[in-house]
Each structure stands twice: as C-alpha cells, then as structure tokens.
PDB file of C-alpha atoms in Angstrom:
ATOM      1  CA  PRO A   1      -3.100   1.797  22.418  1.00  0.00           C
ATOM      2  CA  ALA A   2       0.261   3.473  22.080  1.00  0.00           C
ATOM      3  CA  SER A   3       0.844   5.692  19.069  1.00  0.00           C
ATOM      4  CA  ARG A   4       2.946   4.192  16.287  1.00  0.00           C
ATOM      5  CA  ASP A   5       4.067   7.583  14.971  1.00  0.00           C
ATOM      6  CA  VAL A   6       7.823   7.818  14.586  1.00  0.00           C
ATOM      7  CA  GLU A   7      10.152  10.692  13.923  1.00  0.00           C
ATOM      8  CA  PRO A   8      11.518  10.937  10.384  1.00  0.00           C
ATOM      9  CA  ILE A   9      14.749   9.010   9.875  1.00  0.00           C
ATOM     10  CA  ALA A  10      17.513  10.261   7.601  1.00  0.00           C
ATOM     11  CA  LEU A  11      19.371   7.578   5.681  1.00  0.00           C
ATOM     12  CA  PRO A  12      23.165   7.799   5.423  1.00  0.00           C
ATOM     13  CA  ASP A  13      24.048   9.780   2.285  1.00  0.00           C
ATOM     14  CA  ASP A  14      25.726   6.858   0.495  1.00  0.00           C
ATOM     15  CA  ILE A  15      22.736   4.555   1.027  1.00  0.00           C
ATOM     16  CA  ALA A  16      20.289   7.281  -0.047  1.00  0.00           C
ATOM     17  CA  ALA A  17      22.343   7.810  -3.224  1.00  0.00           C
ATOM     18  CA  ALA A  18      22.264   4.051  -3.965  1.00  0.00           C
ATOM     19  CA  LEU A  19      18.475   4.166  -3.608  1.00  0.00           C
ATOM     20  CA  GLY A  20      18.235   6.775  -6.354  1.00  0.00           C
ATOM     21  CA  GLY A  21      18.701   9.876  -4.219  1.00  0.00           C
ATOM     22  CA  ASN A  22      16.730  11.485  -1.414  1.00  0.00           C
ATOM     23  CA  ASP A  23      14.063  12.608  -3.881  1.00  0.00           C
ATOM     24  CA  ASN A  24      13.340   8.928  -4.636  1.00  0.00           C
ATOM     25  CA  VAL A  25      12.825   8.049  -0.951  1.00  0.00           C
ATOM     26  CA  ARG A  26       9.226   8.626   0.175  1.00  0.00           C
ATOM     27  CA  ALA A  27       9.472   7.246   3.727  1.00  0.00           C
ATOM     28  CA  VAL A  28      12.018   5.530   5.981  1.00  0.00           C
ATOM     29  CA  ARG A  29      11.508   3.584   9.170  1.00  0.00           C
ATOM     30  CA  ALA A  30      14.382   2.228  11.254  1.00  0.00           C
ATOM     31  CA  LEU A  31      13.773  -1.329  12.451  1.00  0.00           C
ATOM     32  CA  HIS A  32      16.011  -3.860  14.184  1.00  0.00           C
ATOM     33  CA  GLY A  33      19.024  -4.239  11.907  1.00  0.00           C
ATOM     34  CA  ARG A  34      17.360  -2.741   8.850  1.00  0.00           C
ATOM     35  CA  TYR A  35      15.658   0.245   7.280  1.00  0.00           C
ATOM     36  CA  ARG A  36      12.198  -0.116   5.744  1.00  0.00           C
ATOM     37  CA  VAL A  37      12.141   2.263   2.791  1.00  0.00           C
ATOM     38  CA  GLU A  38       9.255   3.309   0.546  1.00  0.00           C
ATOM     39  CA  LEU A  39      10.424   4.469  -2.873  1.00  0.00           C
ATOM     40  CA  THR A  40       8.949   6.543  -5.659  1.00  0.00           C
ATOM     41  CA  ASP A  41      10.706   4.493  -8.377  1.00  0.00           C
ATOM     42  CA  ALA A  42      12.298   1.165  -7.395  1.00  0.00           C
ATOM     43  CA  ALA A  43      14.001   0.958 -10.813  1.00  0.00           C
ATOM     44  CA  ARG A  44      16.410   3.695  -9.659  1.00  0.00           C
ATOM     45  CA  ILE A  45      18.040   1.405  -7.063  1.00  0.00           C
ATOM     46  CA  ASP A  46      21.757   0.734  -7.676  1.00  0.00           C
ATOM     47  CA  GLU A  47      21.975  -2.915  -6.560  1.00  0.00           C
ATOM     48  CA  GLY A  48      25.778  -3.013  -6.933  1.00  0.00           C
ATOM     49  CA  ALA A  49      26.297   0.000  -4.685  1.00  0.00           C
ATOM     50  CA  LEU A  50      23.904  -1.374  -2.063  1.00  0.00           C
ATOM     51  CA  ALA A  51      25.732  -4.697  -2.103  1.00  0.00           C
ATOM     52  CA  GLN A  52      28.942  -2.850  -1.215  1.00  0.00           C
ATOM     53  CA  LEU A  53      27.329  -0.680   1.476  1.00  0.00           C
ATOM     54  CA  THR A  54      24.937  -3.061   3.237  1.00  0.00           C
ATOM     55  CA  ARG A  55      24.369  -6.706   4.144  1.00  0.00           C
ATOM     56  CA  GLY A  56      21.584  -6.950   1.576  1.00  0.00           C
ATOM     57  CA  ILE A  57      18.236  -5.805   0.291  1.00  0.00           C
ATOM     58  CA  VAL A  58      14.822  -7.467   0.468  1.00  0.00           C
ATOM     59  CA  ARG A  59      11.871  -6.335  -1.645  1.00  0.00           C
ATOM     60  CA  PRO A  60       8.700  -7.604   0.051  1.00  0.00           C
ATOM     61  CA  GLN A  61       6.371  -5.644  -2.252  1.00  0.00           C
ATOM     62  CA  PRO A  62       6.605  -3.179  -5.148  1.00  0.00           C
ATOM     63  CA  GLY A  63       7.954   0.202  -4.085  1.00  0.00           C
ATOM     64  CA  VAL A  64       9.147  -1.061  -0.694  1.00  0.00           C
ATOM     65  CA  CYS A  65      12.523  -2.454   0.280  1.00  0.00           C
ATOM     66  CA  HIS A  66      14.269  -3.454   3.466  1.00  0.00           C
ATOM     67  CA  ILE A  67      17.933  -2.484   3.637  1.00  0.00           C
ATOM     68  CA  LEU A  68      19.844  -4.846   5.926  1.00  0.00           C
ATOM     69  CA  VAL A  69      22.606  -3.039   7.841  1.00  0.00           C
TER      70      VAL A  69
END
C-alpha cells in the first residue's frame, strides 16, 4: 500500500495564534477544505478569533480539532 506520510504543514500565523500559538500545535494535516490539528491544550483555543478567521471549528475528540477554511 501507498505510504500515508505527509510533509509537515505550517498553519497561517493568525490561525496558529488563535489555536494558542505554534507551541500548542502538535500536528497539522491539510485535508479538503480543512486542517486537522492535534493540540497540546485545547483550552487555549480562542473561539472568537477562529470564528472571524475561518468558516468554523469541529472538535471530533479531545485534543483534536478540524478548522474549516
């Protein structure tokens, strides 16, 4: 089977800041129309800032969010 390894993705600075800073982001994966982000501390998310910057946020499990762009 094909490898699922992907190159690291850098989030735009304003979105990274709204997620609590780059030091709070453990992993990012770009998907169709969204970023899948693993966080160190989900409590550091600035929901208001993300609402202004993106189409929305989905939290399918603790420590993981999907940022809709």
